[in-house]
CSV table of N, CA, C and O in Angstrom, one decimal:
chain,number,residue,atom,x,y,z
A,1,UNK,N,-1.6,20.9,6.5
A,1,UNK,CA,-1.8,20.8,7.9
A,1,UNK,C,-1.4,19.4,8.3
A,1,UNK,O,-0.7,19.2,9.3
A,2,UNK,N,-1.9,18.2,7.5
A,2,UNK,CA,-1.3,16.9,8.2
A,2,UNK,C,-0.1,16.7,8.0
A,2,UNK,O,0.6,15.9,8.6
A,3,UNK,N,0.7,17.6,7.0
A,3,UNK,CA,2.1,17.4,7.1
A,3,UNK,C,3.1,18.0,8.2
A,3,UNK,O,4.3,17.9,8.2
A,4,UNK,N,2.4,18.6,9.2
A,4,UNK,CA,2.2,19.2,9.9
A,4,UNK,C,2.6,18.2,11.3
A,4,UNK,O,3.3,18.4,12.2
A,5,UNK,N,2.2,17.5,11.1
A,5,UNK,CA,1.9,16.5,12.4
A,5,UNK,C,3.0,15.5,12.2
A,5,UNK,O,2.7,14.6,11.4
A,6,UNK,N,4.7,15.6,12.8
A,6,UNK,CA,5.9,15.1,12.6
A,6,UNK,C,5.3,13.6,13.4
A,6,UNK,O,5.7,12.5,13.0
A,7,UNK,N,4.6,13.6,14.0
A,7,UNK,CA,4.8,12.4,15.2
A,7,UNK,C,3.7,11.9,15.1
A,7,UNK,O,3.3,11.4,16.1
A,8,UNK,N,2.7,12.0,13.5
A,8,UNK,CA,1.2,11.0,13.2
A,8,UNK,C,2.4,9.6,12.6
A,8,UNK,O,3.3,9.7,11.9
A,9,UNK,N,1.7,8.3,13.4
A,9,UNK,CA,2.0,7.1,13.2
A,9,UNK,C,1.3,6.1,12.3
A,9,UNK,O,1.7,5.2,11.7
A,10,UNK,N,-0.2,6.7,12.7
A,10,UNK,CA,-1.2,5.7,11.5
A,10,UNK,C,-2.3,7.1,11.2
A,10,UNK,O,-2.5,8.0,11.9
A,11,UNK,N,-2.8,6.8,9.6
A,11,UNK,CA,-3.4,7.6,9.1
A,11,UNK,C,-4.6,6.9,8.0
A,11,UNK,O,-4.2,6.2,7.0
A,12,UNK,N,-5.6,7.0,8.3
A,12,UNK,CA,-6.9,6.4,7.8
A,12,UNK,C,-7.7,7.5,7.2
A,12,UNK,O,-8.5,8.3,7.8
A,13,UNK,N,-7.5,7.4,5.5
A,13,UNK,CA,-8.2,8.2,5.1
A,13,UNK,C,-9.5,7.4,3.8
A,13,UNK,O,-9.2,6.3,3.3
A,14,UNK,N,-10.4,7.8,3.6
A,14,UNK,CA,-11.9,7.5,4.0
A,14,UNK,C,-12.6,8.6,2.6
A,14,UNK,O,-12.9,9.8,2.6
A,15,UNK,N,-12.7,7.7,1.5
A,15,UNK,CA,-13.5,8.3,0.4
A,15,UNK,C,-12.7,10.0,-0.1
A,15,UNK,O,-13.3,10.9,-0.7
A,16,UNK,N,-11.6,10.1,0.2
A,16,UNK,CA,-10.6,10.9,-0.7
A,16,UNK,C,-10.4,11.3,-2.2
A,16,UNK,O,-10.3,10.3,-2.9
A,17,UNK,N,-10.3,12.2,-2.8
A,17,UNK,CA,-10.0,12.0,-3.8
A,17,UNK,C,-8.8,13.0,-3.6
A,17,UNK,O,-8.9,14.0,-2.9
A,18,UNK,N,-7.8,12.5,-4.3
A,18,UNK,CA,-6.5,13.4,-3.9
A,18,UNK,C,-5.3,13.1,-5.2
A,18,UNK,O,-4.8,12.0,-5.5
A,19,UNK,N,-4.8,14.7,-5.8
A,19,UNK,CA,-3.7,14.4,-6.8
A,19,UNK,C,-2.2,13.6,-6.5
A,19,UNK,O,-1.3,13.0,-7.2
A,20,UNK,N,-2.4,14.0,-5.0
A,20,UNK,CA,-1.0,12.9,-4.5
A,20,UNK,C,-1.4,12.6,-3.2
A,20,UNK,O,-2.5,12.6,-2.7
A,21,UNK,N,0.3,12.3,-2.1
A,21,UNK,CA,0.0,12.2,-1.2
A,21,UNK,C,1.7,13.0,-0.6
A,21,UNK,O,2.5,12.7,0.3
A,22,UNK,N,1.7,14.0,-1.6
A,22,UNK,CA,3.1,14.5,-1.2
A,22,UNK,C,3.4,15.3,0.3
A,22,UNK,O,4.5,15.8,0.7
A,23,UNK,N,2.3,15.3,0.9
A,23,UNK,CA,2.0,16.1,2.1
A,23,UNK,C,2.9,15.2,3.4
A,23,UNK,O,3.4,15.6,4.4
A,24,UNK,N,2.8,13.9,2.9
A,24,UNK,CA,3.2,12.7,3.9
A,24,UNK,C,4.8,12.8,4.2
A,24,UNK,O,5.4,12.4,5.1
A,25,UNK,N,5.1,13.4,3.3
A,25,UNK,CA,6.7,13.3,3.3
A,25,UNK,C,7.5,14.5,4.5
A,25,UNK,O,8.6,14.9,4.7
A,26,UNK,N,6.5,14.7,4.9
A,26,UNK,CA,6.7,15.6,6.7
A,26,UNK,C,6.3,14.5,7.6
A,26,UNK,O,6.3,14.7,8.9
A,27,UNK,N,6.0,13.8,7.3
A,27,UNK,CA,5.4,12.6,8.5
A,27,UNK,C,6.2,11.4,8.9
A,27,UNK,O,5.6,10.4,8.7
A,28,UNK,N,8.0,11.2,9.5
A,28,UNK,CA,8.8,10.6,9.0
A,28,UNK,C,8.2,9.7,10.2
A,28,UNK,O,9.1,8.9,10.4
A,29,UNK,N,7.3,9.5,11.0
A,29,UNK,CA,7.0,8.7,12.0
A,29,UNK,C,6.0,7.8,11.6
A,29,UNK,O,5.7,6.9,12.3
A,30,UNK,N,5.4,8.0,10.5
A,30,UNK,CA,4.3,7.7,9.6
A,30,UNK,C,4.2,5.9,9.3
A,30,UNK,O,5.1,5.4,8.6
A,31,UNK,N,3.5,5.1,9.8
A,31,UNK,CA,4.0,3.5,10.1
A,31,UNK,C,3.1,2.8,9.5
A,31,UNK,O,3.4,1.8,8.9
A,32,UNK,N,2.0,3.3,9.6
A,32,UNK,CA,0.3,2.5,8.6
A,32,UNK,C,-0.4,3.3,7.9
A,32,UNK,O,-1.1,4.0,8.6
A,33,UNK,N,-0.6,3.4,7.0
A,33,UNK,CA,-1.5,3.5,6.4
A,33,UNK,C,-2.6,3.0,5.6
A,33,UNK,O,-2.3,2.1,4.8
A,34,UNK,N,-3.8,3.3,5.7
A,34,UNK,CA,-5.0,2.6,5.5
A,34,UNK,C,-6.0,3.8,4.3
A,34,UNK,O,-6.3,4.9,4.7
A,35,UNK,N,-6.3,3.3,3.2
A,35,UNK,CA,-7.1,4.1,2.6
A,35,UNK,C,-7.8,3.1,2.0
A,35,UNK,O,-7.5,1.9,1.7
A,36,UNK,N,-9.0,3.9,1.9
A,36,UNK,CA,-10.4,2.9,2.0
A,36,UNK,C,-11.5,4.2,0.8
A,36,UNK,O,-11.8,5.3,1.0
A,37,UNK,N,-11.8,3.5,-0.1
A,37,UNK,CA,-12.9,3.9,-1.2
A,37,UNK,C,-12.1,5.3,-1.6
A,37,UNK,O,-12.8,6.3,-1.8
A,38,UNK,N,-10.6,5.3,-1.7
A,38,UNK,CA,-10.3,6.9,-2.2
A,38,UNK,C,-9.8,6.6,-3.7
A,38,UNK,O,-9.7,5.5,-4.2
A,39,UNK,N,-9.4,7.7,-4.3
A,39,UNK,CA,-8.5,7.9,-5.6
A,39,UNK,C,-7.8,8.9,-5.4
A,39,UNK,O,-8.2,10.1,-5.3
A,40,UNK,N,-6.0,8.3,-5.5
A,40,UNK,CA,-5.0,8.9,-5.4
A,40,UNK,C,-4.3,8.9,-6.7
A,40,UNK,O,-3.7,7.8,-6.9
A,41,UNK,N,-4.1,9.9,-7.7
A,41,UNK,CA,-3.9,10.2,-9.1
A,41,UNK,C,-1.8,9.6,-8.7
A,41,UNK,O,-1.4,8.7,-9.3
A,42,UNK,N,-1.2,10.1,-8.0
A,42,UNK,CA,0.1,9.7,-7.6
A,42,UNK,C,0.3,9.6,-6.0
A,42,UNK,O,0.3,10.4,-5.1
A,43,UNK,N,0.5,7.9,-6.2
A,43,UNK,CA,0.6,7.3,-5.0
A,43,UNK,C,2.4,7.1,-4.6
A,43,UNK,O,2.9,6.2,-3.9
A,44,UNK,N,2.8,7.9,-5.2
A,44,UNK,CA,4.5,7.4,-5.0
A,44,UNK,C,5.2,7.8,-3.8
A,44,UNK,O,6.2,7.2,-3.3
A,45,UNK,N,4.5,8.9,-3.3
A,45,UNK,CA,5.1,9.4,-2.0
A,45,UNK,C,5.3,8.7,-0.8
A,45,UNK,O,5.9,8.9,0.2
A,46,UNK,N,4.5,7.5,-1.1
A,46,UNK,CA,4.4,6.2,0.2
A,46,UNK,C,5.5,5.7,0.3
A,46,UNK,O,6.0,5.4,1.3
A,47,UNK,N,6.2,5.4,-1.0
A,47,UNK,CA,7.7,5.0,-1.0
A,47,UNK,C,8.4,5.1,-1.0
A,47,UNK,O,9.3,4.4,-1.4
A,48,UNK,N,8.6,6.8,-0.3
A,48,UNK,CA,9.7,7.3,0.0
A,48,UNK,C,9.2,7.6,2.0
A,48,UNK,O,9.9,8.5,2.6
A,49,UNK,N,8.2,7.1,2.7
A,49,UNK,CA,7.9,7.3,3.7
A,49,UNK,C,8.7,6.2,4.5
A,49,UNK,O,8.1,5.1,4.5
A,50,UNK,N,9.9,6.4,5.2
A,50,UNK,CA,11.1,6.0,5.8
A,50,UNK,C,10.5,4.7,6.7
A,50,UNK,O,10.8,3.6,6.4
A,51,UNK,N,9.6,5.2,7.8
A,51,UNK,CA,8.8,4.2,8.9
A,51,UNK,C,7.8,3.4,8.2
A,51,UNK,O,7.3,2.5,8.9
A,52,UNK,N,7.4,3.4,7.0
A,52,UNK,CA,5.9,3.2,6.9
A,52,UNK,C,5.7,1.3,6.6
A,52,UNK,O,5.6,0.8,5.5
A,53,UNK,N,5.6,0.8,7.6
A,53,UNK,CA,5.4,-0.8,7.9
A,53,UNK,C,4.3,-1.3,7.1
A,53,UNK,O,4.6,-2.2,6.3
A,54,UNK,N,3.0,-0.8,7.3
A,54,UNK,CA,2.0,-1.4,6.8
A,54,UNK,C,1.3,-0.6,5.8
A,54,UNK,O,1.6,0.6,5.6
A,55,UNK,N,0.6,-1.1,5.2
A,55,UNK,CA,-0.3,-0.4,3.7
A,55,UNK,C,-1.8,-1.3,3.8
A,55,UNK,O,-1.9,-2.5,3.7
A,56,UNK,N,-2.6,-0.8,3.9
A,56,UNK,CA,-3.9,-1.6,3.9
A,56,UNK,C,-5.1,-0.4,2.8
A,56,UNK,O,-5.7,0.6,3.2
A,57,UNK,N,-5.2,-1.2,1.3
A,57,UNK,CA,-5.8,-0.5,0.2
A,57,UNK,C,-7.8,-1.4,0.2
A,57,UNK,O,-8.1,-2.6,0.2
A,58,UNK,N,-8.4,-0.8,0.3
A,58,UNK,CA,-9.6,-1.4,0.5
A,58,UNK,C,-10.6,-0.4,-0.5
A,58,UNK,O,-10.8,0.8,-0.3
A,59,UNK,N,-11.1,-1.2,-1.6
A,59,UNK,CA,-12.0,0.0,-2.6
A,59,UNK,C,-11.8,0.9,-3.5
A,59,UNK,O,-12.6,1.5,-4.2
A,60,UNK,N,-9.6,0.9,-3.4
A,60,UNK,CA,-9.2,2.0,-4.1
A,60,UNK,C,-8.8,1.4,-5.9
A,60,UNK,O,-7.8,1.2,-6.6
A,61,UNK,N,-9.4,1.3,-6.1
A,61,UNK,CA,-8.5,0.9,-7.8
A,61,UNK,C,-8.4,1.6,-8.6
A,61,UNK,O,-8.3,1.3,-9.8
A,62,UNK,N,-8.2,3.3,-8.1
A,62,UNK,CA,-7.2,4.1,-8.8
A,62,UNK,C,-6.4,5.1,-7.9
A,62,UNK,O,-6.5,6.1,-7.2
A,63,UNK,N,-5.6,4.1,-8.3
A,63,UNK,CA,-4.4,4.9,-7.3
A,63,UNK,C,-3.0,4.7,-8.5
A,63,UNK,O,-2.3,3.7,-8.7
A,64,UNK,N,-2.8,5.7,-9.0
A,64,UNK,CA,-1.6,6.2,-10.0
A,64,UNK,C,-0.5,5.8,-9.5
A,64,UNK,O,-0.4,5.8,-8.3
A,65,UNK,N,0.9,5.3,-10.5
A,65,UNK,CA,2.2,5.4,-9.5
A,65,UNK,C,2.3,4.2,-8.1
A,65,UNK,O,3.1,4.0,-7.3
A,66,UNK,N,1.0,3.7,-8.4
A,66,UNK,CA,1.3,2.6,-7.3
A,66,UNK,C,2.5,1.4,-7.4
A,66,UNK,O,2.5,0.4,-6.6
A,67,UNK,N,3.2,1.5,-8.2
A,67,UNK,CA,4.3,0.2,-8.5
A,67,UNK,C,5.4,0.9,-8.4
A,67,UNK,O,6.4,0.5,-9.0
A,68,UNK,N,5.5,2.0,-7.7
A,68,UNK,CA,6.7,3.5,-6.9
A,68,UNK,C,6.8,2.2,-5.4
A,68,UNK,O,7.9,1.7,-4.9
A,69,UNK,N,5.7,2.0,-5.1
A,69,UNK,CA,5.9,1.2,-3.9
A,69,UNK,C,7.3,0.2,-3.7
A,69,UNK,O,7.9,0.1,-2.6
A,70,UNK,N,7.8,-0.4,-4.8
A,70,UNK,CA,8.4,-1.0,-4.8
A,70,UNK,C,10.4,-0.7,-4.4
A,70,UNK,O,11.4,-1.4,-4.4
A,71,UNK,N,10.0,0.5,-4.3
A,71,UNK,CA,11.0,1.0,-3.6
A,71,UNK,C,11.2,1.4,-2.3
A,71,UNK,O,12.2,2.0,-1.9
A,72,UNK,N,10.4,0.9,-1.8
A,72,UNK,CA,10.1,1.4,-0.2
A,72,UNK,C,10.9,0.0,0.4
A,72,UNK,O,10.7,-1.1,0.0
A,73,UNK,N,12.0,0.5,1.5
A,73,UNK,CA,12.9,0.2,2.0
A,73,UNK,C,11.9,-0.3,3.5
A,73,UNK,O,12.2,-1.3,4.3
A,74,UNK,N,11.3,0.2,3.5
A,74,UNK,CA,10.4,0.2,4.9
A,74,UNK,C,9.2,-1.1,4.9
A,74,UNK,O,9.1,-2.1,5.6
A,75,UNK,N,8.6,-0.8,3.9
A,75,UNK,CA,7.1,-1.7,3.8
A,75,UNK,C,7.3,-2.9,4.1
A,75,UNK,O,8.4,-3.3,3.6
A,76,UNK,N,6.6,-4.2,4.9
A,76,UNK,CA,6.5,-5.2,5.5
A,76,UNK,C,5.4,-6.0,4.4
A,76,UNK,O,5.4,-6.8,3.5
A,77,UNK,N,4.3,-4.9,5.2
A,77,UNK,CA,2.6,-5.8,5.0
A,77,UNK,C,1.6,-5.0,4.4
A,77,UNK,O,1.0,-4.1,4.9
A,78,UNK,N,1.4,-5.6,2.6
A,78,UNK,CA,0.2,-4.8,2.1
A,78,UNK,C,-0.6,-5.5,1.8
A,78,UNK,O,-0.3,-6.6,1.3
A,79,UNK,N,-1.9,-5.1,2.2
A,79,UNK,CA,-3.4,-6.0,2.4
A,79,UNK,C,-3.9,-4.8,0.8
A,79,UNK,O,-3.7,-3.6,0.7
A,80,UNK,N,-4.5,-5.5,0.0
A,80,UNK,CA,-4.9,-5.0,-1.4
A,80,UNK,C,-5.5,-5.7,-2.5
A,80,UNK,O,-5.0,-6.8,-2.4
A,81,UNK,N,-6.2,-5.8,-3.5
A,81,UNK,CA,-7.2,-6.2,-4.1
A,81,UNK,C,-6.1,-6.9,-4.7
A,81,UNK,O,-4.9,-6.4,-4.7
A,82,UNK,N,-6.5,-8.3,-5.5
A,82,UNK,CA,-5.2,-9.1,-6.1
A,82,UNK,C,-5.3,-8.4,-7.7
A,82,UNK,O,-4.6,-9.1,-8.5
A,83,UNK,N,-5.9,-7.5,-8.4
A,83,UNK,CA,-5.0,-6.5,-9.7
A,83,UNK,C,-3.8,-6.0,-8.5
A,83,UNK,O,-2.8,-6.7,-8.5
A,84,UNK,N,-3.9,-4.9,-7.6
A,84,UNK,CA,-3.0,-4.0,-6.9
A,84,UNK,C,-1.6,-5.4,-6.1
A,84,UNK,O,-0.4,-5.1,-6.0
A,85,UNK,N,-2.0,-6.5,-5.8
A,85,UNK,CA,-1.2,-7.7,-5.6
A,85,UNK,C,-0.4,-8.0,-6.9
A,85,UNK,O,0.7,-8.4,-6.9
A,86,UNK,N,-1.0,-7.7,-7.8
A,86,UNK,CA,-0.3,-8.4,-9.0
A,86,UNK,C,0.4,-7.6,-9.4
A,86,UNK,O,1.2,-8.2,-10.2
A,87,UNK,N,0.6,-6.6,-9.2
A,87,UNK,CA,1.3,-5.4,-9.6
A,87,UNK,C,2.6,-5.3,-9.0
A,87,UNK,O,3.8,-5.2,-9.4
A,88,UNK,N,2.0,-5.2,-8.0
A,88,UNK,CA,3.7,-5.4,-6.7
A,88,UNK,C,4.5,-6.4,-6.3
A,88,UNK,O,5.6,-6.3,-5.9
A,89,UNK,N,3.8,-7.4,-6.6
A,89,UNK,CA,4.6,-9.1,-6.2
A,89,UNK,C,5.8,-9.3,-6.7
A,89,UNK,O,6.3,-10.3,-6.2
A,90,UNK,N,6.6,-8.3,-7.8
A,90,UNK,CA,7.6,-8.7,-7.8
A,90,UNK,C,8.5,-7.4,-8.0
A,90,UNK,O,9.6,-7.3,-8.6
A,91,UNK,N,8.0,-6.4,-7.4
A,91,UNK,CA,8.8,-4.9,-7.7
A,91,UNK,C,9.6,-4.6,-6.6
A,91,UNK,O,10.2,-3.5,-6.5
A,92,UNK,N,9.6,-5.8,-5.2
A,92,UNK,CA,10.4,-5.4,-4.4
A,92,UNK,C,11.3,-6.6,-4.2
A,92,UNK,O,11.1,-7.8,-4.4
A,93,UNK,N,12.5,-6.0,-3.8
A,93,UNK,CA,13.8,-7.1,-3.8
A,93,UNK,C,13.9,-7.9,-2.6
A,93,UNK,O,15.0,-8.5,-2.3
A,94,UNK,N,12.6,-7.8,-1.8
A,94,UNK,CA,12.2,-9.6,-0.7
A,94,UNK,C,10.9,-9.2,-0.7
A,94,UNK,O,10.4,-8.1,-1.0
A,95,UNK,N,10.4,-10.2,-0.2
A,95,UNK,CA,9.3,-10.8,0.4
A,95,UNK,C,8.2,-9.8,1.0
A,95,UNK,O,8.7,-9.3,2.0
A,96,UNK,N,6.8,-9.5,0.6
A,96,UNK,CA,6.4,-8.8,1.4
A,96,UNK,C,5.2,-9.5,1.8
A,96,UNK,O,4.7,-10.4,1.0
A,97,UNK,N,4.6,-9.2,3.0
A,97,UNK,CA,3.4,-9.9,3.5
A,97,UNK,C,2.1,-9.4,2.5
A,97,UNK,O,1.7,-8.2,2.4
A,98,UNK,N,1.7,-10.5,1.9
A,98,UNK,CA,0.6,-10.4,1.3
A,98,UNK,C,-0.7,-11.4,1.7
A,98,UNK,O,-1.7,-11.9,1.1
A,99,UNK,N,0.0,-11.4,2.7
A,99,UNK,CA,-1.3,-12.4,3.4
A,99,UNK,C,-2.8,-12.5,3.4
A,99,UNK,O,-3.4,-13.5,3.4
A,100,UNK,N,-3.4,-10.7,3.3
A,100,UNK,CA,-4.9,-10.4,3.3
A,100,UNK,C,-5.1,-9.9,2.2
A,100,UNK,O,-4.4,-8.9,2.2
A,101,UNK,N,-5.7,-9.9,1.0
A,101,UNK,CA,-6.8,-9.7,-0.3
A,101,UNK,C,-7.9,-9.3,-0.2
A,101,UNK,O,-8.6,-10.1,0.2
A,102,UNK,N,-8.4,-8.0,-0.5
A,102,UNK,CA,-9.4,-7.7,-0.3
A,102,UNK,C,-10.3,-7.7,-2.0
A,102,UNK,O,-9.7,-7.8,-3.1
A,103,UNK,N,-11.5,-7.6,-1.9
A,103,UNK,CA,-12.6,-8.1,-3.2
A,103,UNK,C,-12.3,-9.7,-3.1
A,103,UNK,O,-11.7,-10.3,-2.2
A,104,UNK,N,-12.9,-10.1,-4.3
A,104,UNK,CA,-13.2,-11.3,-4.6
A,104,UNK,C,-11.7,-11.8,-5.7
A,104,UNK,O,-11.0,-10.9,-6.1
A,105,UNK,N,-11.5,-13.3,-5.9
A,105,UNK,CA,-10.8,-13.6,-7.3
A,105,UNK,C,-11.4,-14.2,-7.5
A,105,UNK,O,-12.5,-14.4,-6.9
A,106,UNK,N,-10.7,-15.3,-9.0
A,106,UNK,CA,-10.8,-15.9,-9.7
A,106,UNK,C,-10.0,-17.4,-9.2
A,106,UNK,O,-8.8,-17.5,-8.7
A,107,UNK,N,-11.1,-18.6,-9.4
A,107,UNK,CA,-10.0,-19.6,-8.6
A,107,UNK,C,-8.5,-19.5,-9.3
A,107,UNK,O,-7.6,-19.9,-8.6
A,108,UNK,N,-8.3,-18.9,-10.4
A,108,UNK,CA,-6.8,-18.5,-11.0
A,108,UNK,C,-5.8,-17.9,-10.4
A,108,UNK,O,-4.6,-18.0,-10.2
A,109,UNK,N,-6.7,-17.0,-10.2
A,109,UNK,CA,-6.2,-15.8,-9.2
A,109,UNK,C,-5.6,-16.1,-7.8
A,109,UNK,O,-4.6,-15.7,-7.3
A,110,UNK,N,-6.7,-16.9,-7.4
A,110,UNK,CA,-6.3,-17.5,-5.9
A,110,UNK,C,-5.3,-18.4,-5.7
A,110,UNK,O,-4.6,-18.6,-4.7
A,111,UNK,N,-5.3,-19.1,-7.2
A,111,UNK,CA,-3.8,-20.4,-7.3
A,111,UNK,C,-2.2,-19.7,-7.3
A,111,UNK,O,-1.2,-20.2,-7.0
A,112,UNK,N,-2.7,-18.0,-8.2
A,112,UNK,CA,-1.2,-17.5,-8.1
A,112,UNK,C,-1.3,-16.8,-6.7
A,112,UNK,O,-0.1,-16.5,-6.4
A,113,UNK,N,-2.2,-16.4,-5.9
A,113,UNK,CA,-2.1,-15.7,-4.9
A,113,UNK,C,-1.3,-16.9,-3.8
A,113,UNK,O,-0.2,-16.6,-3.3
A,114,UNK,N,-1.8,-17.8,-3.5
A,114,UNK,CA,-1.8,-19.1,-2.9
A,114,UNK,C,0.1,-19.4,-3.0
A,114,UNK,O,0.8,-19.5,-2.0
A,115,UNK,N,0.6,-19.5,-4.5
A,115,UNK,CA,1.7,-19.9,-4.7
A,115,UNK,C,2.6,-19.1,-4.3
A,115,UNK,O,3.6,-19.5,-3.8
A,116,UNK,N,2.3,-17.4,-4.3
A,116,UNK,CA,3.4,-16.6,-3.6
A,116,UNK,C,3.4,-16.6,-2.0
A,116,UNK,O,4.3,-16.2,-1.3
A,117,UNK,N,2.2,-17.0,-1.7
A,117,UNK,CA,2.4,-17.5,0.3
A,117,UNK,C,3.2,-18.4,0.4
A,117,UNK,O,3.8,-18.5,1.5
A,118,UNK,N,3.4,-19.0,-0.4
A,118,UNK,CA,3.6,-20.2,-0.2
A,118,UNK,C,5.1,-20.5,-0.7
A,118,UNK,O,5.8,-21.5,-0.3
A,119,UNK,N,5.6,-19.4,-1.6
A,119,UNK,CA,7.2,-19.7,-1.9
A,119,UNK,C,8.0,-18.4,-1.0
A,119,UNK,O,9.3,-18.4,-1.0
């Protein structure tokens, strides 16, 4: 059904549990997405979602296939726990906004988080 909906632009899904997200790949209007407390077994279909600007991960620390991201031609700005930061920071070929971290770090953590704002 949501693959259904050609012209959904943001989609906020909310304690999910889900084997993919291959349904999105009808949704070529598709610009934000926000998942919050879910688990996605294969998250790769986000990186093949043509429009999809923003990514905002809050709660999720299993999401499979999540370093697929790194092929998305599209993605700007992903807000995500600094494991899910540390994963992606170098799987795309420029710069992505990693400006917001969600959970807590390690002052370690925050020194390498800090250095990639910053280069």
């Amino acid at each position: 059904m949501l693959g259904q909906l050609v012209n959904l632009r943001t989609l906020e899904l909310e304690e999910v549990s889900l084997s993919n997200l291959e349904f999105l790949r009808n949704c070529p209007n598709l610009q934000r997405v926000k998942l919050k407390d879910s688990s996605i077994q294969d998250a790769s279909a986000l990186a093949m979602l043509e429009s999809l600007h923003s990514l905002e991960l809050s709660g999720c620390p299993n999401l499979g296939k999540l370093e697929e991201l790194g092929k998305s031609a599209s993605l700007r700005k992903i807000t995500a726990s600094f494991a899910q930061f540390a994963l992606l920071k170098d799987r795309f070929d420029r710069k992505i906004d990693f400006s917001t971290i969600t959970g807590s770090m390690t002052d370690e953590e925050d020194e390498i988080w800090y250095a990639y704002l910053k280069s």
